[in-house]
Amino acid sequence: MFLIKNEYYFNVLKMPYKILKKKDLGSSNMLVEMELEVPLIAKKARAGNFILIRINEKGERIPLTVADYDRNKGTITIVFQIVGKSTKLLSDLNEGNELLDVVGPLGNEIHVKRYENPIIIVGGGVGIAPCYPQAKELKEAGNKIITIIGARNKDLLFWKEKMATVSDEFIVCTDDGSEGRKGVVTDPLKEIIKRETIDHVIAIGPLIMMKFVTLTTNGSGDLPKVKTWVSLNTIMIDGTGMCGGCRFSTLDGEIYFACVDGPDVDGHSVDFDNLLKRSGRFKDQEEESMRCYCQEHGYSQKKEVQ
Amino acid sequence: MSGHSILLKIFDDNKDKILEAGKYDKTEYDEFIINLKNAENIRINILENIKEMNSIDAKKLGEKSGISEQAMQCNIEYLKELGSLKFMGETSRFFQNIIDESLKKDTFPNVSIIRDTNLCCGCGLCVSICPVNAITYIEGTFELNEEICINCGLCFAGCPRSFFPRVIKHSNEGINTTIKHSESVNNYMEIYSAQTQDTQIKQVAQDGGIVTTLLKTAFQEGLIDATLAVGESENPHCPLPMFVRNEIELLKTSGTKYSNTPSLKILSQSKKFNKIAVVGTPCMMEALKKMSFYPLNKPFYENISFKIGLFCMESFDYNSILELLHNEFDRSPAHVKKMDIDKGRFYLYNEDGTSVDIPLKRIKKYGRLGCFFCDDLTAEQADISIGSIGSESGWSTVIIRTQKGADLFERALKRNLIDKKKINEEEKSFITLSNIAKSKQKTYKDNRRPKMIEQEPKKRIKNFDEVPFGLTEDLAFKESLRCLQCGRPLCVTGCPVNIDIPGFIKRIKLKKNFDAIHHIKTYNLLPAICGRVCPQELQCENSCLLNSLGEPISIGYLERYIADWERKNQLKECPDCKPTNNKKVAIIGSGPAGLTCAGELAMKGYDVTIFEAFHEGGGVLVYGIPEFRLPKEIVKSEIETLKMINVKIHYNSIIGKTLSIDDLREMRFKAFFIGVGAGLPIFIQVPGLNLNGVLTANEFLTRSNLMKAYRFPEYDTPIRVGKVVTVVGGGNVAMDSARTALRLGAEKVIMVYRRSEAEMPARKEEYHHGKEEGIDFRFLTDPIRFIGDENDNVKEMEVVSMELGEPDASGRRRPLPIPNSEHIIETDTIILAIGANANPILTRSIPELKLNKRGYIETDENGQTSIEGVFAGGDIVTGSATVISAMGAGKKAAGAIDNYLTNL
Ligand SMILES: Cc1cc2nc3c(=O)[nH]c(=O)nc-3n(C[C@H](O)[C@H](O)[C@H](O)COP(=O)(O)OP(=O)(O)OC[C@H]3O[C@@H](n4cnc5c(N)ncnc54)[C@H](O)[C@@H]3O)c2cc1C
Ligand SMILES: Cc1cc2nc3c(=O)[nH]c(=O)nc-3n(C[C@H](O)[C@H](O)[C@H](O)COP(=O)(O)OP(=O)(O)OC[C@H]3O[C@@H](n4cnc5c(N)ncnc54)[C@H](O)[C@@H]3O)c2cc1C
Ligand code: SF4
Ligand code: SF4
Ligand code: SF4
Ligand code: FES
């Protein structure tokens, strides 16, 4: 037994980081799901964790949240939206291809236990994916899960069935009403927290969505205050607390690192305005990088990609 | 001041021993102690004043204690060299370590260090000084009997080579307006070419016979009752110091013996006489002069009436003279009548008057190493100096320096014993003398370090190629010749891993480069790296004996040269390894600490695996230190060497995340070394930290180095530098950030540092490079606020000027803000490089691991942590330090792991 384990580790340490499955999500051509064979990470991964990948020798290190894991198969699932050169490059890889580096699991896992009151999980856009393991783990622990997912339009929606299986109540919204309720995710959120006592809210999605979720739950106005976790996808390099690139500031000016203090953090303390400004730091370069890549590969640059 | 009352105690405790030794009788002993006590009290007073004034200003201190500035400077120099001014940051030129060690034991250093470092010029003074006769001089060197020695340190303090204050060098005795000064021959009154008129003397004299004639005059006039001169022992040409009491005996001493003579060793016997003359080489004159400034041995020098100095280019041990005669002339000394140096040639005269000669250059190598440290040709500290240079054969050049000397010369003239011609400064003879004197000063000063050829600043700020190109083979060889091959090499004591420096330099000197690299690698597995990034100016080169001249051996350059030579010739020198013992050791982190520990263990036969969080190995060497300072190829190649000796590396493996220590235990690792570094950036607490354009040096350097953002967009990782980049900090990290910013296209790079230039911890060479590249250094400046525009992009930094206050616990003077000195620096990028903290990822995952308050791992001196089988070293134990200290820790831990696993 001992021997087998010992060899197991050494064997998996030598394995390449292979893409086992790839599929497009929704019908926007912008969302991709991939299953990676990374047994060591799969063995440890928990809801809330992320990984860093590097596609090739010249690639950046990009953080991606663990959207699902299968410990038996030794795989994790990632979901990403094509927004820039690196994600474009990643989307151009196929089943059977290998990534140069995958490291993780990084970041803190969420606290899973049986809470007294229901939990609301709000997922927006590509942020729907990381909601899945959180919902799953919390549901398995016996919690009542109310899920709200939203997107600009129906083409950008995905994992509806999958999310529904781990939810007790499931609400879909689109900005344009092409599917589910027309409107933003905070509309049903308001109704629910008015309706019943909620233990806490988990919000994962675009910064602007998370900002409005926290404004909804911060106890201002006539709504009760509800503890809210948000998941920060700041710019990262090492993911181990070394570079400080991922830092964010709280409203009272304290500095934290998303990679080691998060990624899930108390949403009411985050200075979203500062974060929104920081997130655009490398916009020019990112565009330049994308432009070069598209030229080299004969793509026409899709402006709507943001 | 502790040290100094100790001195009196030593003398009290050893009174009987001293009296028994017989140099001092009871009255002399008492007189001596009174002198010493007075001197000590003055020094205690000076120290108090220094503390009070918080400065070492000789003039002001002198005024305060009522001592002349000159005497004050002598005292200050003394205090400094004996380590008492360390609290002001003033340390002994090169004996501080030894002094610290002595002071720990309440003792003082002795002259064995002078001998062991080849500094000794063999004047013999210490033998006379020692109050208990612990020093005996035999065959060109002395022995110090540690059992007799009472550790009073008088010999060290008196030795002309431990230190020789500059004020003494340029002092002149008596106030005399006729004294002239020349750069080449120092102070003098007149210079003559002179010849004896005494026929007897003429026959035996070396040159003009002036020394003997002057001594004869002194005897005849009753000015002296003895002279300390040099005769010949039973071995031909072997000098024997002796006291001569009359004119007749004097003739025996005439003529030069080129082997050096510790004449002053018998100075302590001079008490028997009332007035003596001493004849000797420049170093002996220095010894006498120094002695007159420090009250170490009153009874011996008070009766010295005349100091007659001989010109001297260099001297030889008697054994070297024998070797010289044998090798160059195939002669035994018995067949040589006289030796002489004239017009750049060395002459041997045979009994029959014929002679043979060779160029002076050929005899250089037989010279005493101690002579290397001498810049005095003309015996500047004598009353009269005499030599042959500057006069025709049969004549001597005579430099009259003091009134005493002038009187004696005058009397000899009156007695018609001397014929003279005046030499003026314009004359050819003076110019010859002056040139040769300067050339001696020059060999001493010119003993320069080689310069590496470097990329021009203008060009290099546009690329990331390495700045210095390394030494050429010729320069390296030449530099190796300069090393003195010290018997007790001080350089080694300055090296954190105690590389046998003279050992490897000797191999370069012998052109055995392959042996040299092999030799280094038994001490240090990463020489190409250390040669480039070690702060040599604080370590080996600081301790190198030659540093006393300001130009230590370029140990770092040579280390780099030899490692580059190996790489260039693709001679991967694989260290010898023991056969594998199949015991598994896990190394966590591949920084210098981890790599060294891995290498050492692999050589001992262990099965070693490194786990590294990043996708590349090397730690700070790859993500921190930029390409232009340490090409990444080198780090790669050093890691390849490790792989060749079977070390395995797994990247992307964060221990504490990807794998736990328990997982590693399951993998049957039996011992662990943690070398995870101090990666966590520190932020200064000022408003505006989170503005865009404010980033840590870690982020900036990691993007540029590890992710190669400097080659964006070829590489995908972006980096942003504005027009004006301001770096906060003064260490290597700050320097590297600033120079990287320049290379990434910043128009202007400013570095703000809150202390002054002197305190800046960055490597000196890099600071120098940074200056050349045009970095704008703002010392004594500290940021207080970062100011942004409406989009939260930084646009200005508000700073305050600082001044240095009292020294703090670290001994460095604390910077304090100057009120109302706030001002604005316009800048659009701010890089923070003010230090790092422990990285908690691993340590948090092992709760039972004992940490200190600041989160660093606690270990014993061998790296053993609070958990059995778990060792640690490098920055995660010490906090941010240096590459070589991390390597030292890795090496020590490897030894401890070997011990642990052997005894398991
Ligand atoms: C080691 C040495 C190196 C010298 N190198 C140079 C040189 O490079 N250029 C130059 O112009 N002159 C040099 N001299 C001086 C020169 O050789 C003559 O000593 C000087 O010109 C005096 O000549 P004189 O005929 O007047 O002395 P003399 O009347 O012959 O008297 C010589 C005196 O020198 C003393 N003496 C002899 N040997 C030693 C010794 N080893 N140590 C101490 N005292 C000694 C004797 O006791 C004697 O009193 C050197 C002397 C010595 C000892
Ligand atoms: C920019 C810069 C310039 C410098 N310049 C000089 C200089 O000129 N001269 C000099 O002597 N010193 C210099 N230093 C300091 C010197 O580099 C460090 O003191 C030295 O590298 C420390 O070595 P280390 O092995 O302890 O740690 P590091 O070099 O920091 O290596 C630690 C390694 O461990 C890895 N690691 C961390 N956590 C984990 C984990 N949980 N699991 C697995 N791996 C992990 C890290 O990724 C890293 O590779 C400089 C430092 C910096 C940042
Ligand atoms: S130089 Fe003179 S005093 Fe100094 S150690 Fe040598 S012999 Fe002794
Ligand atoms: S060269 Fe210097 S050390 Fe040597 S004998 Fe002459 S004066 Fe002394
Ligand atoms: S390097 Fe300096 S201290 Fe070391 S042996 Fe050479 S000369 Fe002596
Ligand atoms: S990603 Fe570098 S500190 Fe968080």
PDB file of C-alpha atoms in Angstrom, chain A residues 80-278:
ATOM      1  CA  PHE A  80     -12.918  31.080 -19.259  1.00  0.00           C
ATOM      2  CA  GLN A  81     -14.093  33.857 -21.449  1.00  0.00           C
ATOM      3  CA  ILE A  82     -11.962  34.939 -24.364  1.00  0.00           C
ATOM      4  CA  VAL A  83     -10.927  38.442 -23.416  1.00  0.00           C
ATOM      5  CA  GLY A  84      -7.346  38.877 -24.479  1.00  0.00           C
ATOM      6  CA  LYS A  85      -4.375  37.250 -26.052  1.00  0.00           C
ATOM      7  CA  SER A  86      -3.746  34.620 -23.404  1.00  0.00           C
ATOM      8  CA  THR A  87      -7.323  33.393 -23.249  1.00  0.00           C
ATOM      9  CA  LYS A  88      -7.467  33.446 -27.034  1.00  0.00           C
ATOM     10  CA  LEU A  89      -4.341  31.342 -27.162  1.00  0.00           C
ATOM     11  CA  LEU A  90      -5.790  28.962 -24.632  1.00  0.00           C
ATOM     12  CA  SER A  91      -8.995  28.649 -26.596  1.00  0.00           C
ATOM     13  CA  ASP A  92      -6.971  27.706 -29.654  1.00  0.00           C
ATOM     14  CA  LEU A  93      -5.659  24.604 -27.905  1.00  0.00           C
ATOM     15  CA  ASN A  94      -7.437  21.328 -28.355  1.00  0.00           C
ATOM     16  CA  GLU A  95      -8.131  18.122 -26.514  1.00  0.00           C
ATOM     17  CA  GLY A  96      -4.890  16.232 -26.126  1.00  0.00           C
ATOM     18  CA  ASN A  97      -2.742  19.376 -26.130  1.00  0.00           C
ATOM     19  CA  GLU A  98      -0.621  20.177 -23.108  1.00  0.00           C
ATOM     20  CA  LEU A  99      -0.163  23.297 -21.054  1.00  0.00           C
ATOM     21  CA  LEU A 100       3.372  24.244 -20.067  1.00  0.00           C
ATOM     22  CA  ASP A 101       2.633  24.964 -16.419  1.00  0.00           C
ATOM     23  CA  VAL A 102      -0.236  24.487 -14.061  1.00  0.00           C
ATOM     24  CA  VAL A 103       0.212  25.337 -10.431  1.00  0.00           C
ATOM     25  CA  GLY A 104      -2.201  25.176  -7.556  1.00  0.00           C
ATOM     26  CA  PRO A 105      -4.494  24.891  -5.834  1.00  0.00           C
ATOM     27  CA  LEU A 106      -4.036  28.424  -4.615  1.00  0.00           C
ATOM     28  CA  GLY A 107      -6.079  30.752  -2.457  1.00  0.00           C
ATOM     29  CA  ASN A 108      -8.283  29.926   0.468  1.00  0.00           C
ATOM     30  CA  GLU A 109     -11.152  27.497   0.294  1.00  0.00           C
ATOM     31  CA  ILE A 110     -14.573  28.579   1.458  1.00  0.00           C
ATOM     32  CA  HIS A 111     -15.892  27.655   4.872  1.00  0.00           C
ATOM     33  CA  VAL A 112     -18.235  24.737   4.480  1.00  0.00           C
ATOM     34  CA  LYS A 113     -20.603  23.723   7.236  1.00  0.00           C
ATOM     35  CA  ARG A 114     -24.295  23.498   7.876  1.00  0.00           C
ATOM     36  CA  TYR A 115     -25.605  27.045   8.343  1.00  0.00           C
ATOM     37  CA  GLU A 116     -28.927  27.777   9.973  1.00  0.00           C
ATOM     38  CA  ASN A 117     -30.369  29.880   7.187  1.00  0.00           C
ATOM     39  CA  PRO A 118     -30.277  29.581   3.412  1.00  0.00           C
ATOM     40  CA  ILE A 119     -27.366  30.827   1.329  1.00  0.00           C
ATOM     41  CA  ILE A 120     -27.736  32.891  -1.804  1.00  0.00           C
ATOM     42  CA  ILE A 121     -25.236  32.349  -4.567  1.00  0.00           C
ATOM     43  CA  VAL A 122     -25.070  35.016  -7.260  1.00  0.00           C
ATOM     44  CA  GLY A 123     -23.129  34.252 -10.424  1.00  0.00           C
ATOM     45  CA  GLY A 124     -22.650  36.659 -13.269  1.00  0.00           C
ATOM     46  CA  GLY A 125     -21.204  35.952 -16.708  1.00  0.00           C
ATOM     47  CA  VAL A 126     -18.185  33.715 -16.621  1.00  0.00           C
ATOM     48  CA  GLY A 127     -18.454  33.961 -12.811  1.00  0.00           C
ATOM     49  CA  ILE A 128     -21.236  31.391 -12.965  1.00  0.00           C
ATOM     50  CA  ALA A 129     -18.637  28.654 -13.263  1.00  0.00           C
ATOM     51  CA  PRO A 130     -16.806  29.133  -9.942  1.00  0.00           C
ATOM     52  CA  CYS A 131     -20.193  29.299  -8.230  1.00  0.00           C
ATOM     53  CA  TYR A 132     -20.701  25.669  -9.034  1.00  0.00           C
ATOM     54  CA  PRO A 133     -18.247  24.052  -6.619  1.00  0.00           C
ATOM     55  CA  GLN A 134     -19.300  26.446  -3.882  1.00  0.00           C
ATOM     56  CA  ALA A 135     -22.935  25.541  -4.341  1.00  0.00           C
ATOM     57  CA  LYS A 136     -22.070  21.882  -4.566  1.00  0.00           C
ATOM     58  CA  GLU A 137     -19.975  21.762  -1.411  1.00  0.00           C
ATOM     59  CA  LEU A 138     -22.424  23.833   0.585  1.00  0.00           C
ATOM     60  CA  LYS A 139     -25.354  21.794  -0.627  1.00  0.00           C
ATOM     61  CA  GLU A 140     -23.611  18.563   0.271  1.00  0.00           C
ATOM     62  CA  ALA A 141     -23.149  19.971   3.768  1.00  0.00           C
ATOM     63  CA  GLY A 142     -26.936  20.214   4.040  1.00  0.00           C
ATOM     64  CA  ASN A 143     -27.543  23.879   3.284  1.00  0.00           C
ATOM     65  CA  LYS A 144     -30.432  25.373   1.415  1.00  0.00           C
ATOM     66  CA  ILE A 145     -29.018  27.016  -1.714  1.00  0.00           C
ATOM     67  CA  ILE A 146     -30.724  29.791  -3.618  1.00  0.00           C
ATOM     68  CA  THR A 147     -28.933  30.454  -6.895  1.00  0.00           C
ATOM     69  CA  ILE A 148     -29.260  33.501  -9.084  1.00  0.00           C
ATOM     70  CA  ILE A 149     -27.334  33.541 -12.336  1.00  0.00           C
ATOM     71  CA  GLY A 150     -27.254  36.338 -14.828  1.00  0.00           C
ATOM     72  CA  ALA A 151     -25.732  37.395 -18.126  1.00  0.00           C
ATOM     73  CA  ARG A 152     -26.115  40.068 -20.747  1.00  0.00           C
ATOM     74  CA  ASN A 153     -28.027  37.722 -23.025  1.00  0.00           C
ATOM     75  CA  LYS A 154     -28.893  34.087 -23.389  1.00  0.00           C
ATOM     76  CA  ASP A 155     -25.894  33.302 -25.569  1.00  0.00           C
ATOM     77  CA  LEU A 156     -23.660  33.990 -22.645  1.00  0.00           C
ATOM     78  CA  LEU A 157     -25.511  31.728 -20.243  1.00  0.00           C
ATOM     79  CA  PHE A 158     -24.215  28.277 -19.463  1.00  0.00           C
ATOM     80  CA  TRP A 159     -24.378  25.465 -16.911  1.00  0.00           C
ATOM     81  CA  LYS A 160     -28.040  26.072 -16.175  1.00  0.00           C
ATOM     82  CA  GLU A 161     -28.830  22.392 -15.604  1.00  0.00           C
ATOM     83  CA  LYS A 162     -25.652  21.802 -13.705  1.00  0.00           C
ATOM     84  CA  MET A 163     -26.314  24.725 -11.383  1.00  0.00           C
ATOM     85  CA  ALA A 164     -29.929  23.727 -10.950  1.00  0.00           C
ATOM     86  CA  THR A 165     -28.936  20.297  -9.632  1.00  0.00           C
ATOM     87  CA  VAL A 166     -27.095  21.889  -6.722  1.00  0.00           C
ATOM     88  CA  SER A 167     -29.707  24.550  -5.990  1.00  0.00           C
ATOM     89  CA  ASP A 168     -32.936  24.474  -4.024  1.00  0.00           C
ATOM     90  CA  GLU A 169     -34.203  27.565  -5.756  1.00  0.00           C
ATOM     91  CA  PHE A 170     -32.826  28.666  -9.109  1.00  0.00           C
ATOM     92  CA  ILE A 171     -33.313  32.008 -10.831  1.00  0.00           C
ATOM     93  CA  VAL A 172     -32.006  33.098 -14.228  1.00  0.00           C
ATOM     94  CA  CYS A 173     -31.806  36.728 -15.383  1.00  0.00           C
ATOM     95  CA  THR A 174     -30.625  38.374 -18.584  1.00  0.00           C
ATOM     96  CA  ASP A 175     -30.131  42.051 -19.213  1.00  0.00           C
ATOM     97  CA  ASP A 176     -32.132  41.908 -22.413  1.00  0.00           C
ATOM     98  CA  GLY A 177     -34.723  39.415 -21.236  1.00  0.00           C
ATOM     99  CA  SER A 178     -33.731  36.866 -23.879  1.00  0.00           C
ATOM    100  CA  GLU A 179     -33.955  34.228 -21.177  1.00  0.00           C
ATOM    101  CA  GLY A 180     -35.426  34.119 -17.693  1.00  0.00           C
ATOM    102  CA  ARG A 181     -36.189  37.364 -15.957  1.00  0.00           C
ATOM    103  CA  LYS A 182     -35.311  40.590 -17.694  1.00  0.00           C
ATOM    104  CA  GLY A 183     -33.064  42.661 -15.500  1.00  0.00           C
ATOM    105  CA  VAL A 184     -30.041  42.438 -13.317  1.00  0.00           C
ATOM    106  CA  VAL A 185     -29.267  39.887 -10.623  1.00  0.00           C
ATOM    107  CA  THR A 186     -29.762  42.360  -7.792  1.00  0.00           C
ATOM    108  CA  ASP A 187     -33.507  42.507  -8.535  1.00  0.00           C
ATOM    109  CA  PRO A 188     -34.314  38.963  -7.408  1.00  0.00           C
ATOM    110  CA  LEU A 189     -31.629  39.312  -4.711  1.00  0.00           C
ATOM    111  CA  LYS A 190     -33.528  42.213  -3.144  1.00  0.00           C
ATOM    112  CA  GLU A 191     -36.783  40.267  -3.177  1.00  0.00           C
ATOM    113  CA  ILE A 192     -35.277  37.241  -1.504  1.00  0.00           C
ATOM    114  CA  ILE A 193     -33.519  39.035   1.309  1.00  0.00           C
ATOM    115  CA  LYS A 194     -36.688  40.939   1.971  1.00  0.00           C
ATOM    116  CA  ARG A 195     -38.626  37.671   1.958  1.00  0.00           C
ATOM    117  CA  GLU A 196     -36.548  35.551   4.315  1.00  0.00           C
ATOM    118  CA  THR A 197     -33.558  35.511   6.586  1.00  0.00           C
ATOM    119  CA  ILE A 198     -30.403  34.640   4.705  1.00  0.00           C
ATOM    120  CA  ASP A 199     -27.220  33.422   6.297  1.00  0.00           C
ATOM    121  CA  HIS A 200     -24.913  34.870   3.694  1.00  0.00           C
ATOM    122  CA  VAL A 201     -24.553  35.777   0.068  1.00  0.00           C
ATOM    123  CA  ILE A 202     -21.787  34.643  -2.253  1.00  0.00           C
ATOM    124  CA  ALA A 203     -21.296  36.779  -5.340  1.00  0.00           C
ATOM    125  CA  ILE A 204     -18.955  35.921  -8.187  1.00  0.00           C
ATOM    126  CA  GLY A 205     -18.888  37.844 -11.419  1.00  0.00           C
ATOM    127  CA  PRO A 206     -17.793  41.109 -12.976  1.00  0.00           C
ATOM    128  CA  LEU A 207     -16.478  43.687 -10.488  1.00  0.00           C
ATOM    129  CA  ILE A 208     -19.371  45.982 -11.209  1.00  0.00           C
ATOM    130  CA  MET A 209     -21.890  43.245 -10.443  1.00  0.00           C
ATOM    131  CA  MET A 210     -20.165  42.378  -7.189  1.00  0.00           C
ATOM    132  CA  LYS A 211     -20.105  46.032  -6.240  1.00  0.00           C
ATOM    133  CA  PHE A 212     -23.855  46.320  -6.685  1.00  0.00           C
ATOM    134  CA  VAL A 213     -24.500  43.098  -4.827  1.00  0.00           C
ATOM    135  CA  THR A 214     -22.611  44.439  -1.840  1.00  0.00           C
ATOM    136  CA  LEU A 215     -24.486  47.717  -2.047  1.00  0.00           C
ATOM    137  CA  THR A 216     -27.707  45.720  -1.961  1.00  0.00           C
ATOM    138  CA  THR A 217     -26.727  43.701   1.078  1.00  0.00           C
ATOM    139  CA  ASN A 218     -24.900  46.290   3.144  1.00  0.00           C
ATOM    140  CA  GLY A 219     -27.948  47.152   5.231  1.00  0.00           C
ATOM    141  CA  SER A 220     -28.474  50.597   3.808  1.00  0.00           C
ATOM    142  CA  GLY A 221     -32.025  51.504   2.825  1.00  0.00           C
ATOM    143  CA  ASP A 222     -34.855  49.278   3.905  1.00  0.00           C
ATOM    144  CA  LEU A 223     -33.118  45.939   3.325  1.00  0.00           C
ATOM    145  CA  PRO A 224     -31.489  43.952   6.110  1.00  0.00           C
ATOM    146  CA  LYS A 225     -27.698  43.670   6.126  1.00  0.00           C
ATOM    147  CA  VAL A 226     -26.473  40.275   4.909  1.00  0.00           C
ATOM    148  CA  LYS A 227     -22.901  39.062   5.125  1.00  0.00           C
ATOM    149  CA  THR A 228     -21.562  38.891   1.574  1.00  0.00           C
ATOM    150  CA  TRP A 229     -18.572  37.122   0.137  1.00  0.00           C
ATOM    151  CA  VAL A 230     -17.162  38.257  -3.165  1.00  0.00           C
ATOM    152  CA  SER A 231     -14.452  36.568  -5.192  1.00  0.00           C
ATOM    153  CA  LEU A 232     -11.715  38.888  -6.443  1.00  0.00           C
ATOM    154  CA  ASN A 233     -10.030  38.193  -9.746  1.00  0.00           C
ATOM    155  CA  THR A 234      -7.317  40.780  -9.575  1.00  0.00           C
ATOM    156  CA  ILE A 235      -4.251  40.755 -11.773  1.00  0.00           C
ATOM    157  CA  MET A 236      -1.897  38.070 -10.455  1.00  0.00           C
ATOM    158  CA  ILE A 237       1.599  36.827 -11.096  1.00  0.00           C
ATOM    159  CA  ASP A 238       2.842  34.383  -8.538  1.00  0.00           C
ATOM    160  CA  GLY A 239      -0.365  33.763  -6.615  1.00  0.00           C
ATOM    161  CA  THR A 240       1.641  33.138  -3.456  1.00  0.00           C
ATOM    162  CA  GLY A 241       1.726  36.567  -1.881  1.00  0.00           C
ATOM    163  CA  MET A 242       5.066  37.530  -3.277  1.00  0.00           C
ATOM    164  CA  CYS A 243       4.469  40.273  -5.796  1.00  0.00           C
ATOM    165  CA  GLY A 244       1.683  42.342  -4.340  1.00  0.00           C
ATOM    166  CA  GLY A 245       0.211  42.825  -7.814  1.00  0.00           C
ATOM    167  CA  CYS A 246      -3.091  41.371  -6.722  1.00  0.00           C
ATOM    168  CA  ARG A 247      -3.502  43.727  -3.813  1.00  0.00           C
ATOM    169  CA  PHE A 248      -6.750  45.461  -3.016  1.00  0.00           C
ATOM    170  CA  SER A 249      -7.630  47.927  -0.415  1.00  0.00           C
ATOM    171  CA  THR A 250     -10.460  47.943   2.067  1.00  0.00           C
ATOM    172  CA  LEU A 251     -12.642  50.953   2.575  1.00  0.00           C
ATOM    173  CA  ASP A 252     -10.619  51.872   5.633  1.00  0.00           C
ATOM    174  CA  GLY A 253      -7.380  51.735   3.667  1.00  0.00           C
ATOM    175  CA  GLU A 254      -5.918  48.388   4.761  1.00  0.00           C
ATOM    176  CA  ILE A 255      -4.055  46.443   2.094  1.00  0.00           C
ATOM    177  CA  TYR A 256      -4.721  42.770   1.386  1.00  0.00           C
ATOM    178  CA  PHE A 257      -3.579  40.330  -1.256  1.00  0.00           C
ATOM    179  CA  ALA A 258      -6.330  38.599  -3.181  1.00  0.00           C
ATOM    180  CA  CYS A 259      -4.165  35.528  -3.770  1.00  0.00           C
ATOM    181  CA  VAL A 260      -3.397  34.698  -0.168  1.00  0.00           C
ATOM    182  CA  ASP A 261      -6.060  36.596   1.779  1.00  0.00           C
ATOM    183  CA  GLY A 262      -8.758  35.636  -0.743  1.00  0.00           C
ATOM    184  CA  PRO A 263      -9.892  35.199  -3.362  1.00  0.00           C
ATOM    185  CA  ASP A 264     -13.145  35.140  -1.381  1.00  0.00           C
ATOM    186  CA  VAL A 265     -13.328  38.146   0.880  1.00  0.00           C
ATOM    187  CA  ASP A 266     -15.863  40.123   2.846  1.00  0.00           C
ATOM    188  CA  GLY A 267     -17.525  42.185   0.126  1.00  0.00           C
ATOM    189  CA  HIS A 268     -18.577  44.999   2.425  1.00  0.00           C
ATOM    190  CA  SER A 269     -15.020  45.915   3.242  1.00  0.00           C
ATOM    191  CA  VAL A 270     -13.713  46.080  -0.331  1.00  0.00           C
ATOM    192  CA  ASP A 271     -12.957  49.437  -1.952  1.00  0.00           C
ATOM    193  CA  PHE A 272     -14.558  48.590  -5.305  1.00  0.00           C
ATOM    194  CA  ASP A 273     -13.984  51.985  -6.853  1.00  0.00           C
ATOM    195  CA  ASN A 274     -10.255  51.683  -6.371  1.00  0.00           C
ATOM    196  CA  LEU A 275     -10.339  48.112  -7.615  1.00  0.00           C
ATOM    197  CA  LEU A 276     -12.236  49.125 -10.747  1.00  0.00           C
ATOM    198  CA  LYS A 277      -9.574  51.692 -11.504  1.00  0.00           C
ATOM    199  CA  ARG A 278      -6.738  49.283 -10.805  1.00  0.00           C
TER     200      ARG A 278
END
